[in-house]
mmCIF file of C-alpha atoms in Angstrom:
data_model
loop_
_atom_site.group_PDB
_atom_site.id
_atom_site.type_symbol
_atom_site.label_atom_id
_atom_site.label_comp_id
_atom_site.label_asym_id
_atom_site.label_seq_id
_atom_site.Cartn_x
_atom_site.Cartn_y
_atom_site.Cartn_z
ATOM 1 C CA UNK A 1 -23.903 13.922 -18.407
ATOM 2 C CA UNK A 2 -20.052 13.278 -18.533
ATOM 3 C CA UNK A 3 -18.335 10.347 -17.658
ATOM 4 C CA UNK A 4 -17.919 9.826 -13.872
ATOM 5 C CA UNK A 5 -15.619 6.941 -14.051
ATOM 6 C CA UNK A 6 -12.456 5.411 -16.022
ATOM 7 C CA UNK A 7 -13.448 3.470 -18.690
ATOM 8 C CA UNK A 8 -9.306 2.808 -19.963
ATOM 9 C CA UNK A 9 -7.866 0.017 -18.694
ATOM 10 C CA UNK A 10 -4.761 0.819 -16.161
ATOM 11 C CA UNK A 11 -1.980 -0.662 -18.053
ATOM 12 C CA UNK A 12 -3.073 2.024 -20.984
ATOM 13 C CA UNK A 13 -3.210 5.017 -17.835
ATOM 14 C CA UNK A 14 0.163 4.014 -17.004
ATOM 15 C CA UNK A 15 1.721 4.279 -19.887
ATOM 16 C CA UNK A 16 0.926 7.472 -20.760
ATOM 17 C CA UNK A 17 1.604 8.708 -17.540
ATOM 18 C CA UNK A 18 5.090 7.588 -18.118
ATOM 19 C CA UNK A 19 5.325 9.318 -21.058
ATOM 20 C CA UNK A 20 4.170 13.037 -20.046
ATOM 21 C CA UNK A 21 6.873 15.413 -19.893
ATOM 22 C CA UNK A 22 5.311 18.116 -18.220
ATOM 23 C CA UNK A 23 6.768 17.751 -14.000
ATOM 24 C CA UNK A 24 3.732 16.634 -11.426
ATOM 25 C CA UNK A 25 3.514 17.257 -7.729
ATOM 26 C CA UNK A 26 2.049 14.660 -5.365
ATOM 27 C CA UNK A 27 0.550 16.081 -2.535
ATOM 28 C CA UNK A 28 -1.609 14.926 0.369
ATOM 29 C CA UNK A 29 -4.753 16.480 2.281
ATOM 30 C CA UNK A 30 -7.558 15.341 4.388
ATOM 31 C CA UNK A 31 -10.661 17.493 6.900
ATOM 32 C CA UNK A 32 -12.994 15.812 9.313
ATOM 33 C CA UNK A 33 -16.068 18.256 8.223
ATOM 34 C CA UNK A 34 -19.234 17.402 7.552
ATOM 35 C CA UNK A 35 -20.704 16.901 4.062
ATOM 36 C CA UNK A 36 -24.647 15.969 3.718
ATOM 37 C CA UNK A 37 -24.224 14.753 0.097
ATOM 38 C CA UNK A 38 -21.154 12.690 -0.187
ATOM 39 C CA UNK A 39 -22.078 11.538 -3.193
ATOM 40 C CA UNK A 40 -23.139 14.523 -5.199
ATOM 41 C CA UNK A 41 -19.843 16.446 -4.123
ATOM 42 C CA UNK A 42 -17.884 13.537 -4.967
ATOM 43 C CA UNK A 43 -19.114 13.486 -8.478
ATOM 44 C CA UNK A 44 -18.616 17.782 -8.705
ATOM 45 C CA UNK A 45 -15.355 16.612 -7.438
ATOM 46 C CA UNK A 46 -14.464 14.624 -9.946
ATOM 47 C CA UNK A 47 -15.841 16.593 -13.462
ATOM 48 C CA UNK A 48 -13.189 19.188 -11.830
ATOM 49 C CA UNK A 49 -10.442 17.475 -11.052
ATOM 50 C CA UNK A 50 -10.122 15.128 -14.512
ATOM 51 C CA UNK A 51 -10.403 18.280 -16.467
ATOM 52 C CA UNK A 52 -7.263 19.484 -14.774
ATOM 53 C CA UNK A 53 -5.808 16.234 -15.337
ATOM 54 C CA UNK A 54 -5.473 15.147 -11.479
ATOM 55 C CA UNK A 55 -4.104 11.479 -10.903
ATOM 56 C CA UNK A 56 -4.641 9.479 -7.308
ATOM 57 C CA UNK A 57 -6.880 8.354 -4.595
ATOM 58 C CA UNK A 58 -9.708 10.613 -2.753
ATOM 59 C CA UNK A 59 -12.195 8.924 -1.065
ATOM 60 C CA UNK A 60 -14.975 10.697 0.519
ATOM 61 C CA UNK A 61 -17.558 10.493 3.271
ATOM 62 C CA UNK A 62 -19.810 12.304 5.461
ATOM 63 C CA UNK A 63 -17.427 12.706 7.913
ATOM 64 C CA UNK A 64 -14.647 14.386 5.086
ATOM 65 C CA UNK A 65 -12.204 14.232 2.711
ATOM 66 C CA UNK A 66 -8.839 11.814 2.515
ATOM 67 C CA UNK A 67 -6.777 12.894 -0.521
ATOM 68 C CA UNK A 68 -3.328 11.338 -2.144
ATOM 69 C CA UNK A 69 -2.680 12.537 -5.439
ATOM 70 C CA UNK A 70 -0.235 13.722 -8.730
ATOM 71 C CA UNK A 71 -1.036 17.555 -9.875
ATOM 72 C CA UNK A 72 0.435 18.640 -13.284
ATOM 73 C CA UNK A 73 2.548 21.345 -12.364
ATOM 74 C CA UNK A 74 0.909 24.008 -14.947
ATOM 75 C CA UNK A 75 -2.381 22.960 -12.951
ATOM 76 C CA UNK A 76 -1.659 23.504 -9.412
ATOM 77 C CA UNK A 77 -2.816 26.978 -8.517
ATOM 78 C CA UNK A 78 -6.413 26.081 -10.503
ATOM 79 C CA UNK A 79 -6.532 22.708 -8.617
ATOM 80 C CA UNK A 80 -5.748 24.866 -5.219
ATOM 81 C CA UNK A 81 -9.028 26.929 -6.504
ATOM 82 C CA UNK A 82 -11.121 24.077 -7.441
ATOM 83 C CA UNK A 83 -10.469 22.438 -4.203
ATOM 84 C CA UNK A 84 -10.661 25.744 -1.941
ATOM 85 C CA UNK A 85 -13.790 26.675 -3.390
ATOM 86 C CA UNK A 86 -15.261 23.343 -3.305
ATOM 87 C CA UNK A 87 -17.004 23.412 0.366
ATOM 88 C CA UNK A 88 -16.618 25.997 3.317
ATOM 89 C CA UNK A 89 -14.459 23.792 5.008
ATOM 90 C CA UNK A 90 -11.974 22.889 2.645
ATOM 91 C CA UNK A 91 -11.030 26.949 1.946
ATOM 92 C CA UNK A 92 -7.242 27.075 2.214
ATOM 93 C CA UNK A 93 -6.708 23.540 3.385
ATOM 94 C CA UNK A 94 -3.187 22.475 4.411
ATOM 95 C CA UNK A 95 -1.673 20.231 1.784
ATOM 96 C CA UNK A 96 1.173 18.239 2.579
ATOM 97 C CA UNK A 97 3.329 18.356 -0.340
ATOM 98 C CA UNK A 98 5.806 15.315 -0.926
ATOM 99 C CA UNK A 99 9.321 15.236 0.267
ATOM 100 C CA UNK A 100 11.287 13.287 -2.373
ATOM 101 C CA UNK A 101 9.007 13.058 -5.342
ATOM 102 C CA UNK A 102 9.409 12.641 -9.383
ATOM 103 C CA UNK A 103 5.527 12.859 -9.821
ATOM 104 C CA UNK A 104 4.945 9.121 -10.893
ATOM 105 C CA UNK A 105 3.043 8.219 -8.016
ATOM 106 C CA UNK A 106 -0.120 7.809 -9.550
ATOM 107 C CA UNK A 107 -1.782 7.048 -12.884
ATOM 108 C CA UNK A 108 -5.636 7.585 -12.417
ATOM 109 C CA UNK A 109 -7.756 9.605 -10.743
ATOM 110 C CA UNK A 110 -10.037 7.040 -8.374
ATOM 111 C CA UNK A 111 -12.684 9.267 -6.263
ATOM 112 C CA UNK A 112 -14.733 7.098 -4.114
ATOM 113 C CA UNK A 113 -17.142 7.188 -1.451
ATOM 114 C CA UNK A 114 -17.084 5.455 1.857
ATOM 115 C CA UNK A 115 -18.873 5.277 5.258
ATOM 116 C CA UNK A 116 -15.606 6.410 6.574
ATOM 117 C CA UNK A 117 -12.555 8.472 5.288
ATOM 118 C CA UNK A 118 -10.280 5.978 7.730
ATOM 119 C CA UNK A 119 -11.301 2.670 8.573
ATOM 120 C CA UNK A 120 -11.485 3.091 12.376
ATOM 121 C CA UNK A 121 -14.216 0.241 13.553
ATOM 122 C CA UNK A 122 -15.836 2.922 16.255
ATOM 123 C CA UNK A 123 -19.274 2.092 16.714
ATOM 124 C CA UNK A 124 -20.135 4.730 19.405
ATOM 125 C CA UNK A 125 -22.979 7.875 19.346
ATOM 126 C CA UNK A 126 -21.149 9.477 21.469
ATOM 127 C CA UNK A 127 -17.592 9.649 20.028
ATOM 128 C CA UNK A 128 -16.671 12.998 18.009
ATOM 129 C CA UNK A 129 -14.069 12.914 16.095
ATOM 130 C CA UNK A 130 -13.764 16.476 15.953
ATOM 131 C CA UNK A 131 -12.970 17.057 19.768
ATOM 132 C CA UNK A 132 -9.539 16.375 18.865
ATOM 133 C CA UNK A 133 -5.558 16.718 21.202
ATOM 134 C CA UNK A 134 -3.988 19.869 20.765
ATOM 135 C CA UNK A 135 -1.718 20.097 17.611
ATOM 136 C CA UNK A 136 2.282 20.301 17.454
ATOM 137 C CA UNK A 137 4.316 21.779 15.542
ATOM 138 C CA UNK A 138 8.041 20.955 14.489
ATOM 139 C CA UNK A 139 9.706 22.636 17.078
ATOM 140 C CA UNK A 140 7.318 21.669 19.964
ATOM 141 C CA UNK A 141 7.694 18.479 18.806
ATOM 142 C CA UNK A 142 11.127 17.802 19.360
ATOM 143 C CA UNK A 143 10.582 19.971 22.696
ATOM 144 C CA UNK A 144 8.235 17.135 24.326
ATOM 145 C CA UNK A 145 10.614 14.326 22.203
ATOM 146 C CA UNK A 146 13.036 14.807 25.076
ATOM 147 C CA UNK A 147 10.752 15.035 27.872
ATOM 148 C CA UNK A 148 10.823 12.204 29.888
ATOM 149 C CA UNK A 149 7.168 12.548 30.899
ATOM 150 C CA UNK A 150 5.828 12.248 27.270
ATOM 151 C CA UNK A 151 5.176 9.478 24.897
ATOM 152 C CA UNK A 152 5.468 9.103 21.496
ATOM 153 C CA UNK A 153 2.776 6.731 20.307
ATOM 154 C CA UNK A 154 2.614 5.518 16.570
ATOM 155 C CA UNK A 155 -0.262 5.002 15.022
ATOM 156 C CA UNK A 156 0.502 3.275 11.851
ATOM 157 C CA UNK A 157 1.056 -0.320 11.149
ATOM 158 C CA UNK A 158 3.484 -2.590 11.863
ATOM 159 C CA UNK A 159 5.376 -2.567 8.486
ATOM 160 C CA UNK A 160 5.152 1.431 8.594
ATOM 161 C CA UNK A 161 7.205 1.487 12.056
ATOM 162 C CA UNK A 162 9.902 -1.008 10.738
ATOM 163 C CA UNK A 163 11.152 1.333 8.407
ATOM 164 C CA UNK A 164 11.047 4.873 10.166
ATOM 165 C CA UNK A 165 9.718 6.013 13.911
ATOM 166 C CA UNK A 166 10.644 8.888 16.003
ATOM 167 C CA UNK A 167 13.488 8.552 18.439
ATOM 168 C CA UNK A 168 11.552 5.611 21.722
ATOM 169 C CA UNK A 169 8.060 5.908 19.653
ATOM 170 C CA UNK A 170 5.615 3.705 21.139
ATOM 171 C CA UNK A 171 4.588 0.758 18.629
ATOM 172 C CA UNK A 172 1.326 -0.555 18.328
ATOM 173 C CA UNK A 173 1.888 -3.510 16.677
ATOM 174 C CA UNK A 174 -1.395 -4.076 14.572
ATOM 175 C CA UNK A 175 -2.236 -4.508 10.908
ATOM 176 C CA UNK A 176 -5.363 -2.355 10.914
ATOM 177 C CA UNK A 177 -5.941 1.372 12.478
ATOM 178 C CA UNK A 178 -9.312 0.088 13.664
ATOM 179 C CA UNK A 179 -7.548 -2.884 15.831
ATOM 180 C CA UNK A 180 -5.047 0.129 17.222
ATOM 181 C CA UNK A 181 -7.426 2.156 18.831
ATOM 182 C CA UNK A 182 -8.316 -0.094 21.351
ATOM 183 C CA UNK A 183 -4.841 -1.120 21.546
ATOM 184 C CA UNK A 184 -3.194 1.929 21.677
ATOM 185 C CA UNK A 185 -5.883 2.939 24.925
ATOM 186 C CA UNK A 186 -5.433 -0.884 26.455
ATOM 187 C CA UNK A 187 -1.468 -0.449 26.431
ATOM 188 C CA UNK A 188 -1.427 3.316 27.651
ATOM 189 C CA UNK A 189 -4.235 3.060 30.326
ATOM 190 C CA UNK A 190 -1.638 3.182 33.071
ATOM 191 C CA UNK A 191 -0.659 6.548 31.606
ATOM 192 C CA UNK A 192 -3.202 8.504 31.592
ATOM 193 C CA UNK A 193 -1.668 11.334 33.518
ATOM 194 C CA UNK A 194 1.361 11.365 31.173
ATOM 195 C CA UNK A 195 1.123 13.610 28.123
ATOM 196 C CA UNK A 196 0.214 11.147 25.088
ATOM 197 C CA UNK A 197 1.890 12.645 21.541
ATOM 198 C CA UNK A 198 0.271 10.605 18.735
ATOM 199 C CA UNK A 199 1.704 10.716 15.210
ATOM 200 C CA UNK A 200 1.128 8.621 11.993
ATOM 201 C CA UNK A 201 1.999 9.743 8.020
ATOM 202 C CA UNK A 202 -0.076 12.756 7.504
ATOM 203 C CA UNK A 203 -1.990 13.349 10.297
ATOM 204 C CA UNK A 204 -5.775 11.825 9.490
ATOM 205 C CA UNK A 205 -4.739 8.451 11.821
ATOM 206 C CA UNK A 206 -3.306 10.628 14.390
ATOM 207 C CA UNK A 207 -6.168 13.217 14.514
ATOM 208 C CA UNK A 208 -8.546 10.688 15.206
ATOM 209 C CA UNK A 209 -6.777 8.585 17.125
ATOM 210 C CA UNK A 210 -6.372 11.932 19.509
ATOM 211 C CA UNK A 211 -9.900 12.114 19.693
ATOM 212 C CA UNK A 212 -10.162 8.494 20.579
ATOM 213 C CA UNK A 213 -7.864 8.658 23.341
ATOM 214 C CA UNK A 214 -9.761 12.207 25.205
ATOM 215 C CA UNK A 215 -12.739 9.757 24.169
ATOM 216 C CA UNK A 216 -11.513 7.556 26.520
ATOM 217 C CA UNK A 217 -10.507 9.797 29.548
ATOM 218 C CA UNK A 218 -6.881 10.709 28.284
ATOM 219 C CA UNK A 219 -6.668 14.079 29.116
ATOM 220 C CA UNK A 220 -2.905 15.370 28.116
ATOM 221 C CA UNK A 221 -3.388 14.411 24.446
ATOM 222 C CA UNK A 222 -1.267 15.862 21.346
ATOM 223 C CA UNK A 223 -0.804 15.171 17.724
ATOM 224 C CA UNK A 224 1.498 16.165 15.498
ATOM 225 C CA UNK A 225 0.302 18.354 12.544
ATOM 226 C CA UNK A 226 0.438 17.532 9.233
ATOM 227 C CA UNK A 227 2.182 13.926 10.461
ATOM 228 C CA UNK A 228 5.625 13.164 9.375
ATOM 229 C CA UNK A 229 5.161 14.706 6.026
ATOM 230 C CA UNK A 230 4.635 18.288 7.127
ATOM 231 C CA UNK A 231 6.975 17.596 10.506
ATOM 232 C CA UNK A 232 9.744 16.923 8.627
ATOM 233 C CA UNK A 233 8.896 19.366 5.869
ATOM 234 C CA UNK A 234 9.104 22.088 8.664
ATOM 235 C CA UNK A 235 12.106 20.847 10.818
ATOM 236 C CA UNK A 236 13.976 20.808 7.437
ATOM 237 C CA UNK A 237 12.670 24.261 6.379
ATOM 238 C CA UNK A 238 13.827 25.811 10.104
ATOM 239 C CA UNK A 239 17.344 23.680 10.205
ATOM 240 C CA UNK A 240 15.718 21.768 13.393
ATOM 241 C CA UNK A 241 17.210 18.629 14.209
ATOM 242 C CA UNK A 242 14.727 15.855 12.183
ATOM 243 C CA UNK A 243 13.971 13.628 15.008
ATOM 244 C CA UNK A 244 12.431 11.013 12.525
ATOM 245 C CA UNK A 245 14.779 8.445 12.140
ATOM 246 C CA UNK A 246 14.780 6.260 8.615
ATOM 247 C CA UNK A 247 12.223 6.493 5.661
ATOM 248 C CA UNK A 248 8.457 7.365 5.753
ATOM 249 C CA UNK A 249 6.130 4.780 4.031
ATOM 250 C CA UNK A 250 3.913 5.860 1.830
ATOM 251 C CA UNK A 251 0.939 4.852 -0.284
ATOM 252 C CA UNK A 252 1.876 4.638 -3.881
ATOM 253 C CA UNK A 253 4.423 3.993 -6.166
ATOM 254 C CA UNK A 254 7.287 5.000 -4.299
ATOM 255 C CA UNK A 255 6.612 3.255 -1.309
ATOM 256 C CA UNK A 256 8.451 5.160 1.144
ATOM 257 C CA UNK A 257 10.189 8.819 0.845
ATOM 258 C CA UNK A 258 13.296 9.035 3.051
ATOM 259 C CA UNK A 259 13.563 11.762 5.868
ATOM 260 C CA UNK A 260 16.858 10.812 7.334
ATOM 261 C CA UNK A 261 20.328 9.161 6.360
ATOM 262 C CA UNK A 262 19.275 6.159 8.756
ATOM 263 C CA UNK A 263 18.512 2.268 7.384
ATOM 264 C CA UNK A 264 16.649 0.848 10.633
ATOM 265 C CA UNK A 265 15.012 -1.948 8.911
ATOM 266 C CA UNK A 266 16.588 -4.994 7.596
ATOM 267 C CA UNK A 267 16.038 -7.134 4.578
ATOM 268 C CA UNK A 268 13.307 -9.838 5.572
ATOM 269 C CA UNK A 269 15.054 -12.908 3.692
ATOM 270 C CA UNK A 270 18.629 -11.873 4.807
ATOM 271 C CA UNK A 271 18.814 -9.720 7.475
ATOM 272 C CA UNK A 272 20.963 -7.286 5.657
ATOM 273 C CA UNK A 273 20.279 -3.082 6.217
ATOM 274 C CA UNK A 274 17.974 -2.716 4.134
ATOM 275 C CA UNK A 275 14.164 -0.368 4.200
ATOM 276 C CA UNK A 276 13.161 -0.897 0.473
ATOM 277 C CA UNK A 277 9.226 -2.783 0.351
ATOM 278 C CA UNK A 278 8.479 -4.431 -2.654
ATOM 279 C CA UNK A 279 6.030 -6.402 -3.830
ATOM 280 C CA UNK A 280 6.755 -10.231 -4.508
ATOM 281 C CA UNK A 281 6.786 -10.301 -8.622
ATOM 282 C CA UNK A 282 4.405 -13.750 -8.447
ATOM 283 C CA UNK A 283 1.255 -12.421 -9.373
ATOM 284 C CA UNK A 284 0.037 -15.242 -7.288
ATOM 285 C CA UNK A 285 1.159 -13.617 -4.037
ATOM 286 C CA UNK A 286 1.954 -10.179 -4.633
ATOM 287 C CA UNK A 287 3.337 -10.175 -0.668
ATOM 288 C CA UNK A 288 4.673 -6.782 0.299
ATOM 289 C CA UNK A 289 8.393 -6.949 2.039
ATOM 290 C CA UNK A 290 11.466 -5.851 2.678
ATOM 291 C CA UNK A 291 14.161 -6.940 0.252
ATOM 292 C CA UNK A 292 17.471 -6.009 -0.401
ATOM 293 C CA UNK A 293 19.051 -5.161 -3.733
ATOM 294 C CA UNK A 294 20.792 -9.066 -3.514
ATOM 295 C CA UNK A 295 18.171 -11.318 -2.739
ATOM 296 C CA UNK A 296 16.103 -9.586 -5.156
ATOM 297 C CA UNK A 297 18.998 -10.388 -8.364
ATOM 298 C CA UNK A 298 18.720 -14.046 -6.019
ATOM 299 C CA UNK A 299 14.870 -14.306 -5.700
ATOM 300 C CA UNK A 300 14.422 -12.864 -9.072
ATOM 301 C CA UNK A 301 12.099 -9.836 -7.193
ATOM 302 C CA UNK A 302 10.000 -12.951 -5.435
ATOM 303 C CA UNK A 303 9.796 -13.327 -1.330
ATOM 304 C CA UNK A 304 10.473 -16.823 -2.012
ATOM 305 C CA UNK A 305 11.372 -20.261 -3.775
ATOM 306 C CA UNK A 306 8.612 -21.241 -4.104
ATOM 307 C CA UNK A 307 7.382 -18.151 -5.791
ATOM 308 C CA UNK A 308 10.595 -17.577 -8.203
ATOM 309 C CA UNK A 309 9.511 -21.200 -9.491
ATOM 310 C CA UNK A 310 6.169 -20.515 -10.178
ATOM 311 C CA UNK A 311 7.138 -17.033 -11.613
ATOM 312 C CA UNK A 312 8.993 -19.391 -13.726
ATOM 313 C CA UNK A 313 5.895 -21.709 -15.068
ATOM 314 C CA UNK A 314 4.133 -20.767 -18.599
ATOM 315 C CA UNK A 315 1.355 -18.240 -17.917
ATOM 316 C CA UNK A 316 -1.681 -20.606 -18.061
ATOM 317 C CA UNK A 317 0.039 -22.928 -15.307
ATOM 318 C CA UNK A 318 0.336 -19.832 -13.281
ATOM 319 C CA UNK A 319 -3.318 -18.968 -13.746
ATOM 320 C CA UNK A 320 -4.249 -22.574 -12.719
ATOM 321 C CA UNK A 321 -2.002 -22.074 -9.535
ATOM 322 C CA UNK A 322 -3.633 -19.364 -8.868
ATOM 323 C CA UNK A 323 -7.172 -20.460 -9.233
ATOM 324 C CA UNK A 324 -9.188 -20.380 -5.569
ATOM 325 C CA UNK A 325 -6.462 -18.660 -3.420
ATOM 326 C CA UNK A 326 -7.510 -15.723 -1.362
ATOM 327 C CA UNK A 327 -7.257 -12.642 -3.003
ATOM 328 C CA UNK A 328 -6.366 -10.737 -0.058
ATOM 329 C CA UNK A 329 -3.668 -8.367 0.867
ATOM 330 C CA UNK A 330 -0.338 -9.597 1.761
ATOM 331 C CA UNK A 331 1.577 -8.232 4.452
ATOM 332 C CA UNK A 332 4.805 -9.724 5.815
ATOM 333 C CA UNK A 333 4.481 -9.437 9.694
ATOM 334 C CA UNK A 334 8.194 -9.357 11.444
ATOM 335 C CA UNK A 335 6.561 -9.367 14.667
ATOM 336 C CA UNK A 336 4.671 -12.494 14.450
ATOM 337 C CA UNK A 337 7.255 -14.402 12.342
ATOM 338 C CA UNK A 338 4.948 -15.232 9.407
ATOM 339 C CA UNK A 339 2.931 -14.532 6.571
ATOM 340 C CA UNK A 340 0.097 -12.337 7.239
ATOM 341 C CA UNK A 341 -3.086 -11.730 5.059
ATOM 342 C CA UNK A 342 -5.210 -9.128 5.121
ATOM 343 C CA UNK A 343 -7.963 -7.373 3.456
ATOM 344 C CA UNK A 344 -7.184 -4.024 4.106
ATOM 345 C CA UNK A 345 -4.358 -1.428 3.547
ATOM 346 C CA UNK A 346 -4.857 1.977 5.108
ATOM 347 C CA UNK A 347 -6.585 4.428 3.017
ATOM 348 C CA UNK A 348 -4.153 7.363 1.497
ATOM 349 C CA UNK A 349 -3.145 8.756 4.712
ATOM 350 C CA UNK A 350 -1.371 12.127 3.394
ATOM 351 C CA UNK A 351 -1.889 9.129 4.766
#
């Protein structure tokens, strides 16, 4: 029986993934399709993919597949074959491939499996996530973008928005997917004869959320295929005007690829241009912001003084600091003016 799991620790992953010479792609997919034995294809899955020496995050569940990962370049037609020939379903899958990309994203292959391949709190018989809007393509996107009787509606979070949105996108300003459902249908119920466009990174938030909203008696409902990735993938590929303003956050190491020339955001300890998220350096807080190329040579990389002094302390007295915090997720929330903590990030969303 081989080895189903990674038994190296990640600091030893990483390092020889920084060493490889050979060029990966990172590239995104995701199918609502249903699989009986989530379990048994995940571990097929995953004999075939660490052979070919795949890197990233697929988590599975009997509603589908939601992929992010790193192909060696050498290995990319036999990983289109493995996954192709995998299930039915799966046969000549769209892949979003990654705009700006030098194929460090990931270091490990983590396969998992889940109740759900999004997070979406729905706890209704009834729902079907595969009666989904109508899907959009580049160029009928930035058709409806100007029409006056359509609206944009974003369905990723808050921090996601800051940094990149389509020309008067609708924000729904929430820190989980499964809070914005309700939200998004709460905040649009007095426009439910308008035609609703919902969009998010890669399309699996935006797919569902579609279905959501027809769900709940929204009958003009689109979604954007392939998300941002593959929209602005297109748009560029045609010479359309990219109607995406600013840089697309993303799941890994990069954080964010850029799709236009535009800095929306602003750096969240000085208020200077700025749509770069980092991660504090304190291990004890580990808060994800914006910060500006200044204030982190000031801040030493940290959100704060308080953290730039601990970073400061021998490592034991950090430790010690440390001891009996939450060990959540930290999210700096503009909106609400404060820290916010949470125990969930968004699965991969191609997104």
């Amino acid at each position: 029986m081989p080895v189903l799991h990674n038994r190296i620790s990640n600091e030893e992953l990483r390092a020889r993934m920084l060493a490889e010479t050979e060029p990966r792609t990172t590239v995104s997919f995701y199918k609502y399709f249903q699989i009986e034995d989530p379990k048994a294809f995940r571990d097929a899955l995953y004999v075939s993919l660490t052979r070919l020496n795949v890197f990233g995050r697929i988590y599975v569940a009997k509603e589908g597949i939601n992929a992010q990962i790193s192909v060696p370049q050498s290995q990319f037609e036999a990983f289109k074959a493995v996954l192709f020939s995998s299930h039915p379903a799966l046969d000549q899958i769209r892949l979003n491939v990654a705009l700006e990309d030098d194929g460090k994203s990931f270091w490990v292959l983590r396969l998992k499996v889940r109740d759900r391949i999004v997070a979406d709190g729905i706890d209704d018989d009834s729902f079907d996530p595969s009666n989904v809007g109508e899907y959009l393509k580049a160029e009928q996107v930035n058709a409806m973008i100007d029409d006056p009787d359509t609206l944009f509606v974003d369905m990723r979070n808050h921090y996601e928005y800051e940094v990149g949105h389509f020309d008067k996108a609708i924000e729904v300003p929430s820190d989980t997917f499964r809070d914005q459902l309700p939200m998004a249908v709460d905040m649009l119920k007095e426009d439910k004869d308008k035609k609703i466009v919902m969009y998010c990174t890669g399309g699996i938030r935006c797919e569902k959320a579609s279905a959501y909203m027809l769900h709940n008696g929204f009958k003009n409902v689109y979604h954007v295929e392939g998300g941002i990735i593959e929209y602005a993938r297109r748009a560029k590929e045609k010479g359309l005007p990219v109607k995406f303003k600013g840089k697309n956050f993303v799941f890994d190491e990069r954080m964010g690829e850029r799709i236009s020339d535009d800095v929306i955001a602003h750096c969240h300890q000085c208020g200077a241009a700025c749509d770069n998220h980092t991660n504090c350096k304190n291990d004890g807080c580990h808060l994800l912001f914006i910060q500006c190329p200044a204030c982190a040579a000031k801040f030493d990389g940290c959100c704060s003084e308080i953290c730039m002094t601990e970073l400061k302390l021998p490592v034991e007295e950090q430790r010690a600091l440390r001891a009996g915090r939450e060990n959540g997720i930290k999210v700096f929330n503009k909106s609400k003016g404060l820290l916010q903590t949470t125990m969930h990030i968004p699965a991969p969303e191609n997104d």
